[in-house]
Coordinates of N, CA and C in Angstrom, one line a residue:
Chain A
X990 N 77.4 79.2 108.0 CA 77.9 80.5 107.7 C 76.9 81.2 106.6
X991 N 76.4 82.3 107.0 CA 75.5 83.0 106.0 C 76.2 84.2 105.5
X992 N 75.9 84.5 104.2 CA 76.5 85.7 103.6 C 75.7 86.2 102.4
X993 N 75.9 87.4 102.1 CA 75.3 87.9 100.8 C 76.3 88.0 99.8
X994 N 76.1 87.2 98.7 CA 77.1 87.2 97.6 C 76.5 88.2 96.5
X995 N 77.4 89.0 96.1 CA 77.0 90.1 95.1 C 77.9 89.9 93.9
X996 N 77.3 89.8 92.7 CA 78.1 89.7 91.5 C 77.6 90.7 90.5
X997 N 78.6 91.3 89.8 CA 78.3 92.3 88.8 C 78.9 91.9 87.5
X998 N 78.2 92.0 86.4 CA 78.7 91.7 85.1 C 78.4 92.9 84.2
X999 N 79.4 93.5 83.6 CA 79.2 94.5 82.6 C 79.0 93.9 81.3
X1000 N 77.8 94.0 80.7 CA 77.5 93.3 79.5 C 77.7 94.3 78.3
X1001 N 78.2 93.7 77.2 CA 78.2 94.4 75.9 C 77.5 93.4 75.0
X1002 N 76.2 93.7 74.7 CA 75.4 92.7 74.0 C 75.4 91.4 74.8
X1003 N 75.7 90.3 74.2 CA 75.7 89.0 74.9 C 77.1 88.7 75.6
X1004 N 78.1 89.6 75.4 CA 79.4 89.3 75.9 C 79.6 89.9 77.3
X1005 N 80.3 89.2 78.2 CA 80.6 89.8 79.4 C 81.9 90.6 79.3
X1006 N 81.8 91.9 79.2 CA 83.0 92.7 79.0 C 83.9 92.7 80.3
X1007 N 83.2 92.7 81.4 CA 83.9 92.7 82.7 C 83.1 92.0 83.8
X1008 N 83.7 91.1 84.5 CA 83.0 90.4 85.6 C 84.0 89.9 86.6
X1009 N 83.6 89.2 87.6 CA 84.5 88.9 88.7 C 85.8 88.2 88.3
X1010 N 85.7 87.2 87.4 CA 86.9 86.5 86.9 C 87.9 87.4 86.2
X1011 N 87.3 88.2 85.3 CA 88.2 89.1 84.5 C 88.8 90.1 85.4
X1012 N 88.1 90.6 86.4 CA 88.7 91.6 87.2 C 89.8 91.0 88.1
X1013 N 89.6 89.8 88.6 CA 90.6 89.2 89.3 C 91.9 89.0 88.5
X1014 N 91.6 88.7 87.2 CA 92.8 88.5 86.3 C 93.5 89.8 86.1
X1015 N 92.8 90.9 85.9 CA 93.4 92.2 85.7 C 94.3 92.5 86.9
X1016 N 93.8 92.2 88.1 CA 94.5 92.5 89.3 C 95.8 91.6 89.4
X1017 N 95.7 90.4 88.9 CA 96.9 89.5 88.9 C 97.9 90.0 87.9
X1018 N 97.4 90.4 86.7 CA 98.3 90.9 85.7 C 99.1 92.2 86.2
X1019 N 98.3 93.0 86.9 CA 99.0 94.2 87.4 C 100.1 93.8 88.4
X1020 N 99.8 92.8 89.2 CA 100.8 92.4 90.3 C 101.9 91.6 89.7
X1021 N 101.6 90.7 88.8 CA 102.7 89.8 88.4 C 103.4 90.2 87.1
X1022 N 102.7 91.1 86.3 CA 103.3 91.5 85.0 C 103.2 90.4 84.0
X1023 N 102.3 89.5 84.2 CA 102.3 88.3 83.3 C 100.9 87.7 83.2
X1024 N 100.4 87.5 82.0 CA 99.0 86.9 81.9 C 99.0 85.4 82.4
X1025 N 100.1 84.7 82.0 CA 100.1 83.3 82.4 C 100.3 83.2 83.9
X1026 N 101.1 84.0 84.5 CA 101.3 83.9 86.0 C 100.0 84.3 86.7
X1027 N 99.3 85.3 86.2 CA 98.1 85.7 86.8 C 97.0 84.6 86.7
X1028 N 97.0 84.0 85.5 CA 96.0 83.0 85.3 C 96.3 81.8 86.2
X1029 N 97.6 81.4 86.3 CA 98.0 80.3 87.2 C 97.5 80.5 88.6
X1030 N 97.7 81.7 89.1 CA 97.3 82.0 90.5 C 95.8 81.7 90.7
X1031 N 95.0 82.0 89.6 CA 93.6 81.8 89.7 C 93.1 80.4 89.3
X1032 N 94.1 79.5 89.0 CA 93.7 78.2 88.6 C 93.2 78.1 87.2
X1033 N 93.5 79.1 86.4 CA 93.1 79.1 85.0 C 94.2 78.6 84.1
X1034 N 93.8 77.9 83.0 CA 94.7 77.5 82.0 C 95.2 78.8 81.3
X1035 N 96.4 78.7 80.7 CA 97.0 79.7 79.9 C 96.0 80.2 78.9
X1036 N 95.4 79.2 78.2 CA 94.5 79.5 77.1 C 93.3 80.3 77.6
X1037 N 92.7 79.9 78.7 CA 91.6 80.5 79.3 C 91.9 82.0 79.7
X1038 N 93.1 82.2 80.3 CA 93.5 83.5 80.7 C 93.6 84.4 79.5
X1039 N 94.2 83.9 78.4 CA 94.3 84.6 77.2 C 93.0 85.0 76.6
X1040 N 92.1 84.0 76.6 CA 90.7 84.3 76.1 C 90.0 85.4 76.8
X1041 N 90.2 85.4 78.1 CA 89.5 86.5 78.9 C 90.1 87.8 78.5
X1042 N 91.4 87.9 78.4 CA 92.1 89.1 78.0 C 91.6 89.6 76.6
X1043 N 91.6 88.6 75.7 CA 91.1 89.0 74.4 C 89.7 89.6 74.4
X1044 N 88.8 88.9 75.2 CA 87.5 89.4 75.2 C 87.4 90.8 75.8
X1045 N 88.1 91.1 76.9 CA 88.2 92.4 77.4 C 88.7 93.4 76.4
X1046 N 89.8 93.1 75.8 CA 90.4 94.0 74.9 C 89.5 94.3 73.7
X1047 N 88.7 93.3 73.3 CA 87.8 93.5 72.2 C 86.6 94.4 72.6
X1048 N 86.1 94.1 73.8 CA 84.9 94.8 74.3 C 85.1 96.3 74.6
X1049 N 86.3 96.6 75.0 CA 86.5 98.0 75.3 C 87.1 98.8 74.1
X1050 N 86.8 100.1 74.1 CA 87.2 100.9 73.0 C 88.8 100.9 72.9
X1051 N 89.4 100.9 74.1 CA 90.9 100.8 74.2 C 91.2 99.6 75.0
X1052 N 92.3 98.9 74.6 CA 92.6 97.6 75.3 C 92.9 97.9 76.8
X1053 N 92.5 96.9 77.6 CA 92.8 97.0 79.0 C 94.2 96.4 79.4
X1054 N 94.6 95.5 78.5 CA 95.9 94.8 78.8 C 96.8 95.0 77.6
X1055 N 98.0 95.4 77.8 CA 99.0 95.4 76.7 C 100.1 94.4 76.9
X1056 N 100.5 93.7 75.8 CA 101.6 92.7 76.0 C 102.8 93.3 75.3
X1057 N 103.9 93.1 76.0 CA 105.2 93.5 75.5 C 105.6 92.7 74.3
X1058 N 106.6 93.2 73.6 CA 107.0 92.5 72.4 C 107.4 91.1 72.8
X1059 N 107.2 90.1 71.9 CA 107.5 88.8 72.1 C 106.2 87.9 72.1
X1060 N 105.1 88.7 72.0 CA 103.8 88.0 71.7 C 103.3 87.2 72.9
X1061 N 102.6 86.1 72.5 CA 101.9 85.3 73.5 C 102.8 84.7 74.6
X1062 N 103.9 84.2 74.1 CA 104.7 83.4 75.1 C 105.7 84.2 75.9
X1063 N 106.2 85.2 75.3 CA 107.3 86.0 76.1 C 106.8 87.3 76.4
X1064 N 107.7 88.1 77.0 CA 107.6 89.5 77.1 C 106.8 90.1 78.2
X1065 N 105.8 89.4 78.8 CA 105.1 90.0 79.9 C 104.0 90.9 79.4
X1066 N 103.2 91.3 80.4 CA 102.0 92.1 80.1 C 101.7 93.1 81.2
X1067 N 101.0 94.1 80.8 CA 100.7 95.2 81.8 C 99.3 95.8 81.6
X1068 N 98.8 96.4 82.6 CA 97.5 97.1 82.4 C 97.8 98.4 81.7
X1069 N 96.9 98.8 80.8 CA 97.0 100.1 80.2 C 96.3 101.1 81.2
X1070 N 96.4 102.4 80.9 CA 95.7 103.3 81.8 C 94.2 103.0 81.9
X1071 N 93.6 102.6 80.7 CA 92.2 102.2 80.7 C 91.9 101.0 81.6
X1072 N 92.9 100.0 81.5 CA 92.8 98.8 82.4 C 92.8 99.2 83.8
X1073 N 93.7 100.1 84.2 CA 93.7 100.4 85.7 C 92.4 101.2 86.0
X1074 N 91.9 102.0 85.1 CA 90.7 102.7 85.4 C 89.5 101.8 85.5
X1075 N 89.4 100.8 84.6 CA 88.3 99.9 84.7 C 88.4 99.0 85.9
X1076 N 89.5 98.6 86.3 CA 89.7 97.8 87.5 C 89.3 98.6 88.7
X1077 N 89.7 99.8 88.8 CA 89.4 100.6 90.0 C 87.9 100.9 90.0
X1078 N 87.3 101.2 88.9 CA 85.9 101.5 88.9 C 85.0 100.3 89.3
X1079 N 85.5 99.1 88.9 CA 84.7 97.9 89.2 C 84.9 97.6 90.7
X1080 N 86.1 97.7 91.2 CA 86.3 97.4 92.7 C 85.5 98.4 93.5
X1081 N 85.5 99.6 93.1 CA 84.7 100.6 93.8 C 83.2 100.3 93.8
X1082 N 82.7 99.9 92.6 CA 81.3 99.5 92.5 C 81.0 98.4 93.5
X1083 N 81.9 97.4 93.6 CA 81.7 96.3 94.6 C 81.5 96.8 96.0
X1084 N 82.4 97.7 96.4 CA 82.3 98.2 97.7 C 81.1 99.1 98.0
X1085 N 80.8 99.9 97.0 CA 79.6 100.8 97.1 C 78.4 100.0 97.2
X1086 N 78.3 98.9 96.4 CA 77.1 98.1 96.4 C 77.0 97.3 97.8
X1087 N 78.1 96.8 98.2 CA 78.1 96.1 99.5 C 77.6 97.0 100.7
X1088 N 78.2 98.2 100.7 CA 77.8 99.2 101.7 C 76.3 99.5 101.6
X1089 N 75.8 99.7 100.4 CA 74.4 100.1 100.2 C 73.4 99.0 100.7
X1090 N 73.8 97.7 100.5 CA 72.9 96.7 100.9 C 73.1 96.1 102.3
X1091 N 74.1 96.6 103.0 CA 74.5 96.0 104.2 C 73.4 95.8 105.2
X1092 N 72.6 96.8 105.5 CA 71.6 96.8 106.5 C 70.5 95.7 106.1
X1093 N 70.0 95.8 104.9 CA 69.0 94.8 104.4 C 69.6 93.4 104.4
X1094 N 70.9 93.2 104.1 CA 71.5 91.9 104.1 C 71.5 91.3 105.5
X1095 N 71.8 92.2 106.4 CA 71.8 91.8 107.8 C 70.4 91.3 108.3
X1096 N 69.4 92.1 107.9 CA 68.0 91.8 108.2 C 67.7 90.4 107.7
X1097 N 68.1 90.1 106.4 CA 67.8 88.8 105.8 C 68.6 87.7 106.5
X1098 N 69.8 88.0 106.8 CA 70.6 86.9 107.4 C 70.1 86.6 108.8
X1099 N 69.6 87.6 109.5 CA 69.0 87.3 110.8 C 67.7 86.5 110.8
X1100 N 67.1 86.5 109.6 CA 65.8 85.7 109.4 C 66.1 84.2 109.1
X1101 N 67.4 83.9 108.8 CA 67.7 82.5 108.4 C 67.6 81.6 109.6
X1102 N 67.4 80.3 109.3 CA 67.4 79.3 110.4 C 68.9 79.0 110.7
X1103 N 69.2 78.6 111.9 CA 70.6 78.1 112.2 C 70.9 77.0 111.3
X1104 N 72.1 76.9 110.9 CA 72.5 75.8 110.0 C 72.6 74.5 110.8
X1105 N 72.2 73.4 110.2 CA 72.3 72.1 110.9 C 73.8 71.9 111.3
X1106 N 74.0 71.5 112.5 CA 75.4 71.2 112.9 C 76.1 72.5 113.4
X1107 N 75.6 73.7 113.2 CA 76.2 74.9 113.7 C 76.1 74.9 115.2
X1108 N 77.2 75.5 115.8 CA 77.1 75.7 117.3 C 76.1 76.8 117.6
X1109 N 75.2 76.4 118.5 CA 74.3 77.4 118.9 C 74.9 78.1 120.2
X1110 N 75.0 79.4 120.1 CA 75.7 80.1 121.2 C 74.6 80.5 122.2
Chain B
X883 N 73.8 96.7 72.9 CA 73.2 97.2 74.2 C 74.2 96.9 75.3
X884 N 74.5 97.9 76.1 CA 75.4 97.6 77.2 C 74.5 97.8 78.5
X885 N 74.9 97.0 79.5 CA 74.2 97.1 80.8 C 75.0 96.5 81.9
X886 N 74.8 96.9 83.1 CA 75.4 96.3 84.3 C 74.4 95.4 84.9
X887 N 74.7 94.1 84.9 CA 73.9 93.1 85.6 C 74.3 92.8 87.0
X888 N 73.4 92.9 87.9 CA 73.8 92.8 89.3 C 73.0 91.6 89.8
X889 N 73.6 90.7 90.5 CA 72.9 89.5 91.0 C 73.3 89.4 92.5
X890 N 72.3 89.1 93.3 CA 72.6 88.9 94.7 C 72.0 87.5 95.2
X891 N 72.9 86.8 95.9 CA 72.4 85.6 96.5 C 72.7 85.5 98.0
X892 N 71.6 85.3 98.7 CA 71.7 85.1 100.1 C 72.1 83.7 100.4
X893 N 73.3 83.4 100.9 CA 73.8 82.1 101.1 C 73.6 81.6 102.6
X894 N 73.1 80.4 102.8 CA 73.1 79.8 104.1 C 74.0 78.5 103.9
X895 N 75.2 78.6 104.3 CA 76.2 77.6 104.0 C 76.3 77.5 102.5
X896 N 76.1 76.3 101.9 CA 76.2 76.1 100.5 C 74.9 76.3 99.8
X897 N 73.9 76.5 100.5 CA 72.5 76.6 99.9 C 72.2 78.1 99.6
X898 N 71.5 78.3 98.5 CA 71.1 79.6 98.2 C 69.7 79.8 98.8
X899 N 69.7 80.6 99.9 CA 68.4 80.8 100.6 C 67.5 81.7 99.8
X900 N 68.1 82.6 99.1 CA 67.3 83.6 98.3 C 68.1 84.1 97.2
X901 N 67.6 84.1 96.0 CA 68.3 84.7 94.9 C 67.3 85.1 93.8
X902 N 67.7 85.5 92.7 CA 66.8 86.1 91.7 C 65.6 85.2 91.3
X903 N 65.9 83.9 91.1 CA 64.8 83.0 90.7 C 63.8 82.9 91.8
X904 N 64.3 82.7 93.1 CA 63.4 82.5 94.2 C 62.5 83.7 94.5
X905 N 63.2 84.9 94.3 CA 62.4 86.1 94.6 C 61.3 86.3 93.5
X906 N 61.7 86.0 92.3 CA 60.6 86.1 91.2 C 59.5 85.2 91.5
X907 N 59.8 84.0 92.1 CA 58.8 83.0 92.4 C 57.9 83.5 93.6
X908 N 58.5 84.1 94.6 CA 57.8 84.7 95.7 C 56.8 85.7 95.1
X909 N 57.3 86.6 94.3 CA 56.4 87.6 93.7 C 55.2 87.0 92.9
X910 N 55.5 86.0 92.2 CA 54.5 85.3 91.4 C 53.4 84.6 92.3
X911 N 53.9 84.0 93.4 CA 53.0 83.4 94.4 C 52.1 84.4 95.0
X912 N 52.7 85.6 95.4 CA 51.9 86.6 96.0 C 50.8 87.1 95.0
X913 N 51.1 87.1 93.7 CA 50.2 87.7 92.8 C 49.1 86.6 92.4
X914 N 49.6 85.4 92.2 CA 48.7 84.4 91.7 C 48.0 83.5 92.7
X915 N 48.6 83.5 93.9 CA 48.1 82.6 95.0 C 48.3 81.2 94.7
X916 N 49.3 80.9 93.9 CA 49.5 79.5 93.5 C 51.0 79.2 93.1
X917 N 51.6 78.2 93.7 CA 53.0 77.9 93.4 C 53.1 77.4 91.9
X918 N 52.1 76.6 91.5 CA 52.3 76.1 90.1 C 52.0 77.2 89.1
X919 N 51.0 78.1 89.3 CA 50.8 79.2 88.4 C 52.0 80.1 88.3
X920 N 52.6 80.4 89.5 CA 53.7 81.3 89.6 C 54.9 80.7 88.8
X921 N 55.1 79.4 89.0 CA 56.2 78.7 88.3 C 56.0 78.7 86.8
X922 N 54.8 78.4 86.4 CA 54.4 78.4 85.0 C 54.8 79.7 84.3
X923 N 54.4 80.8 85.0 CA 54.7 82.1 84.4 C 56.2 82.3 84.2
X924 N 57.0 81.7 85.0 CA 58.5 81.8 84.9 C 59.1 80.7 84.1
X925 N 58.3 79.9 83.5 CA 58.8 78.8 82.7 C 59.4 77.7 83.5
X926 N 59.0 77.6 84.7 CA 59.6 76.5 85.6 C 58.6 75.3 85.6
X927 N 59.1 74.1 85.8 CA 58.2 73.0 86.0 C 57.7 73.1 87.4
X928 N 56.5 72.4 87.6 CA 55.9 72.4 88.9 C 56.9 71.9 89.9
X929 N 57.6 70.8 89.6 CA 58.6 70.2 90.5 C 59.7 71.2 90.9
X930 N 60.2 71.9 89.9 CA 61.2 72.9 90.1 C 60.7 74.0 91.1
X931 N 59.5 74.5 90.8 CA 58.9 75.6 91.6 C 58.8 75.1 93.1
X932 N 58.3 73.9 93.2 CA 58.2 73.3 94.6 C 59.5 73.2 95.3
X933 N 60.5 72.8 94.5 CA 61.8 72.6 95.1 C 62.4 73.9 95.7
X934 N 62.2 75.0 94.9 CA 62.6 76.3 95.3 C 61.9 76.7 96.6
X935 N 60.6 76.5 96.6 CA 59.8 76.9 97.8 C 60.3 76.1 99.0
X936 N 60.5 74.8 98.8 CA 61.0 73.9 100.0 C 62.4 74.4 100.5
X937 N 63.2 74.8 99.6 CA 64.5 75.3 100.0 C 64.4 76.6 100.8
X938 N 63.6 77.5 100.3 CA 63.4 78.7 101.0 C 62.8 78.5 102.4
X939 N 61.8 77.6 102.5 CA 61.2 77.4 103.7 C 62.1 76.7 104.7
X940 N 63.0 75.9 104.2 CA 64.0 75.2 105.1 C 65.1 76.1 105.6
X941 N 65.5 77.1 104.7 CA 66.6 77.9 105.0 C 66.2 79.0 106.0
X942 N 65.0 79.4 106.0 CA 64.5 80.5 106.9 C 64.0 79.9 108.2
X943 N 64.1 80.7 109.3 CA 63.6 80.2 110.6 C 62.1 80.0 110.5
X944 N 61.4 80.9 109.8 CA 60.0 80.7 109.6 C 59.7 80.6 108.1
X945 N 58.8 79.8 107.7 CA 58.6 79.6 106.3 C 58.2 80.9 105.6
X946 N 58.6 81.0 104.3 CA 58.2 82.2 103.5 C 56.9 82.0 102.8
X947 N 56.6 80.7 102.5 CA 55.4 80.4 101.8 C 54.6 79.4 102.6
X948 N 53.3 79.6 102.6 CA 52.4 78.7 103.3 C 51.4 78.1 102.3
X949 N 51.1 76.8 102.4 CA 50.2 76.3 101.5 C 48.9 76.0 102.2
X950 N 47.8 76.2 101.5 CA 46.5 76.0 102.2 C 46.3 74.4 102.2
X951 N 45.3 74.0 103.0 CA 45.0 72.6 103.1 C 44.8 72.0 101.7
X952 N 45.1 70.8 101.5 CA 45.0 70.2 100.2 C 46.3 69.8 99.7
X953 N 47.4 70.3 100.3 CA 48.7 69.8 100.0 C 49.2 70.3 98.7
X954 N 50.1 69.5 98.1 CA 50.8 69.9 96.9 C 49.9 70.3 95.7
X955 N 48.9 69.5 95.5 CA 48.2 69.7 94.3 C 47.0 70.8 94.4
X956 N 46.4 70.8 95.5 CA 45.2 71.7 95.6 C 45.5 72.9 96.6
X957 N 44.5 73.7 96.8 CA 44.5 74.6 97.9 C 45.2 75.9 97.8
X958 N 46.1 76.1 96.9 CA 46.7 77.4 96.7 C 47.8 77.7 97.8
X959 N 48.5 78.8 97.6 CA 49.6 79.1 98.4 C 49.7 80.7 98.6
X960 N 50.3 81.0 99.7 CA 50.5 82.5 100.0 C 51.8 82.8 100.7
X961 N 52.2 84.0 100.6 CA 53.3 84.4 101.4 C 53.0 84.6 102.8
X962 N 53.8 84.2 103.7 CA 53.7 84.5 105.1 C 54.2 85.9 105.3
X963 N 54.0 86.5 106.5 CA 54.5 87.8 106.8 C 56.0 87.8 106.6
X964 N 56.7 86.7 107.0 CA 58.2 86.7 106.7 C 58.5 86.6 105.2
X965 N 57.6 86.0 104.5 CA 57.8 85.9 103.0 C 57.7 87.3 102.4
X966 N 56.7 88.0 102.9 CA 56.6 89.4 102.3 C 57.7 90.3 102.8
X967 N 58.2 90.1 104.0 CA 59.3 90.9 104.5 C 60.6 90.6 103.7
X968 N 60.8 89.3 103.5 CA 62.1 88.9 102.7 C 62.0 89.4 101.3
X969 N 60.9 89.3 100.7 CA 60.7 89.8 99.3 C 61.0 91.3 99.2
X970 N 60.4 92.0 100.2 CA 60.6 93.5 100.1 C 62.0 93.9 100.4
X971 N 62.7 93.2 101.4 CA 64.1 93.5 101.7 C 65.0 93.2 100.5
X972 N 64.7 92.1 99.8 CA 65.5 91.8 98.7 C 65.4 92.8 97.5
X973 N 64.1 93.1 97.2 CA 63.9 94.1 96.1 C 64.5 95.4 96.5
X974 N 64.4 95.8 97.7 CA 65.0 97.1 98.1 C 66.5 97.0 98.0
X975 N 67.1 95.9 98.4 CA 68.6 95.7 98.2 C 68.9 95.9 96.7
X976 N 68.2 95.3 95.8 CA 68.5 95.5 94.4 C 68.5 96.9 94.0
X977 N 67.5 97.7 94.4 CA 67.4 99.1 93.9 C 68.5 99.9 94.6
X978 N 68.8 99.6 95.9 CA 69.9 100.4 96.6 C 71.2 100.1 95.9
X979 N 71.4 98.9 95.6 CA 72.7 98.5 94.9 C 72.8 99.2 93.6
X980 N 71.8 99.1 92.8 CA 71.8 99.8 91.4 C 72.0 101.2 91.6
X981 N 71.4 101.9 92.5 CA 71.6 103.3 92.7 C 73.1 103.6 93.1
X982 N 73.6 102.8 94.0 CA 74.9 103.0 94.5 C 76.0 102.9 93.4
X983 N 75.8 102.0 92.4 CA 76.8 101.7 91.4 C 76.6 102.5 90.1
X984 N 75.5 103.2 90.1 CA 75.1 103.8 88.8 C 76.2 104.7 88.1
X985 N 76.8 105.5 88.9 CA 77.8 106.5 88.2 C 79.0 105.7 87.7
X986 N 79.5 104.7 88.5 CA 80.6 103.9 88.0 C 80.2 103.0 86.8
X987 N 79.0 102.5 86.9 CA 78.5 101.7 85.8 C 78.5 102.5 84.5
X988 N 78.1 103.7 84.6 CA 78.0 104.6 83.4 C 79.4 104.8 82.9
X989 N 80.4 105.1 83.8 CA 81.8 105.3 83.4 C 82.3 104.1 82.6
X990 N 82.0 102.9 83.1 CA 82.5 101.7 82.4 C 81.8 101.5 81.1
X991 N 80.5 101.7 81.1 CA 79.7 101.6 79.8 C 80.2 102.5 78.8
X992 N 80.6 103.7 79.2 CA 81.1 104.7 78.2 C 82.5 104.3 77.7
X993 N 83.2 103.4 78.4 CA 84.5 103.0 77.9 C 84.4 101.8 76.9
X994 N 83.2 101.2 76.7 CA 83.1 100.1 75.8 C 83.2 100.5 74.4
X995 N 83.6 99.6 73.6 CA 83.6 99.8 72.1 C 82.2 99.7 71.6
X996 N 81.8 100.4 70.5 CA 80.5 100.2 69.9 C 80.4 98.8 69.5
X997 N 79.1 98.3 69.7 CA 78.9 96.9 69.2 C 79.0 96.8 67.7
X998 N 79.5 95.6 67.2 CA 79.5 95.4 65.8 C 78.1 95.5 65.3
X999 N 77.8 96.2 64.2 CA 76.5 96.2 63.7 C 75.6 97.2 64.3
X1000 N 76.0 97.8 65.4 CA 75.2 98.8 66.1 C 75.2 100.1 65.3
X1001 N 74.1 100.8 65.3 CA 74.0 102.1 64.6 C 74.9 103.1 65.3
X1002 N 75.7 103.7 64.6 CA 76.5 104.8 65.2 C 75.8 106.1 64.9
X1003 N 75.5 106.8 66.0 CA 74.7 108.0 65.8 C 75.6 109.2 65.7

């Protein structure tokens, strides 16, 4: 199987303000209303999911994720308006980039050798 | 400093047929006529540069790099027509993708907090 993998990282100095993992997490938080549930779905530890949220909230002028009263363990979490905006802008970038490179990616994929063991049609 | 970093990897199964490091190496080989000189410029060991070339040549139906008689140590190296085509297609993809995401990237960068220690104008 051949494919073009495209990854985008929004950098603030040396920190990754937004990247594939963080965006997946935002999406999960929006859907589940919980940082830990979202992290679990992605195979992340609770600690890891929290660290990603803290990094995003620190890197952006306004937090992307807000937690309800009850702090880390209780209460649930939600995206702020900025969180929804950042998520949408990133997902749109992914699809704009994929569309833009599609023809060249196909050219390159057609230049690849068949994979060993692949069925030759 | 904020920026959007974009990385593309052309995958053939689990192997990276072409990615940022390999493309830089192709460019260096084209310019220097030598795998070891190109690798050196990129801070790669001779062994590492050769491994990347071997992977590219194996992944593509036609080799991207040809070595002159004399084998590994002598003789020099050059891009084949397919090597020049793959290099050009990849570089064009990069610039098409950057152009496509530019407006959204700017939106996201404008949402970031000022970096600690950065001069506020």
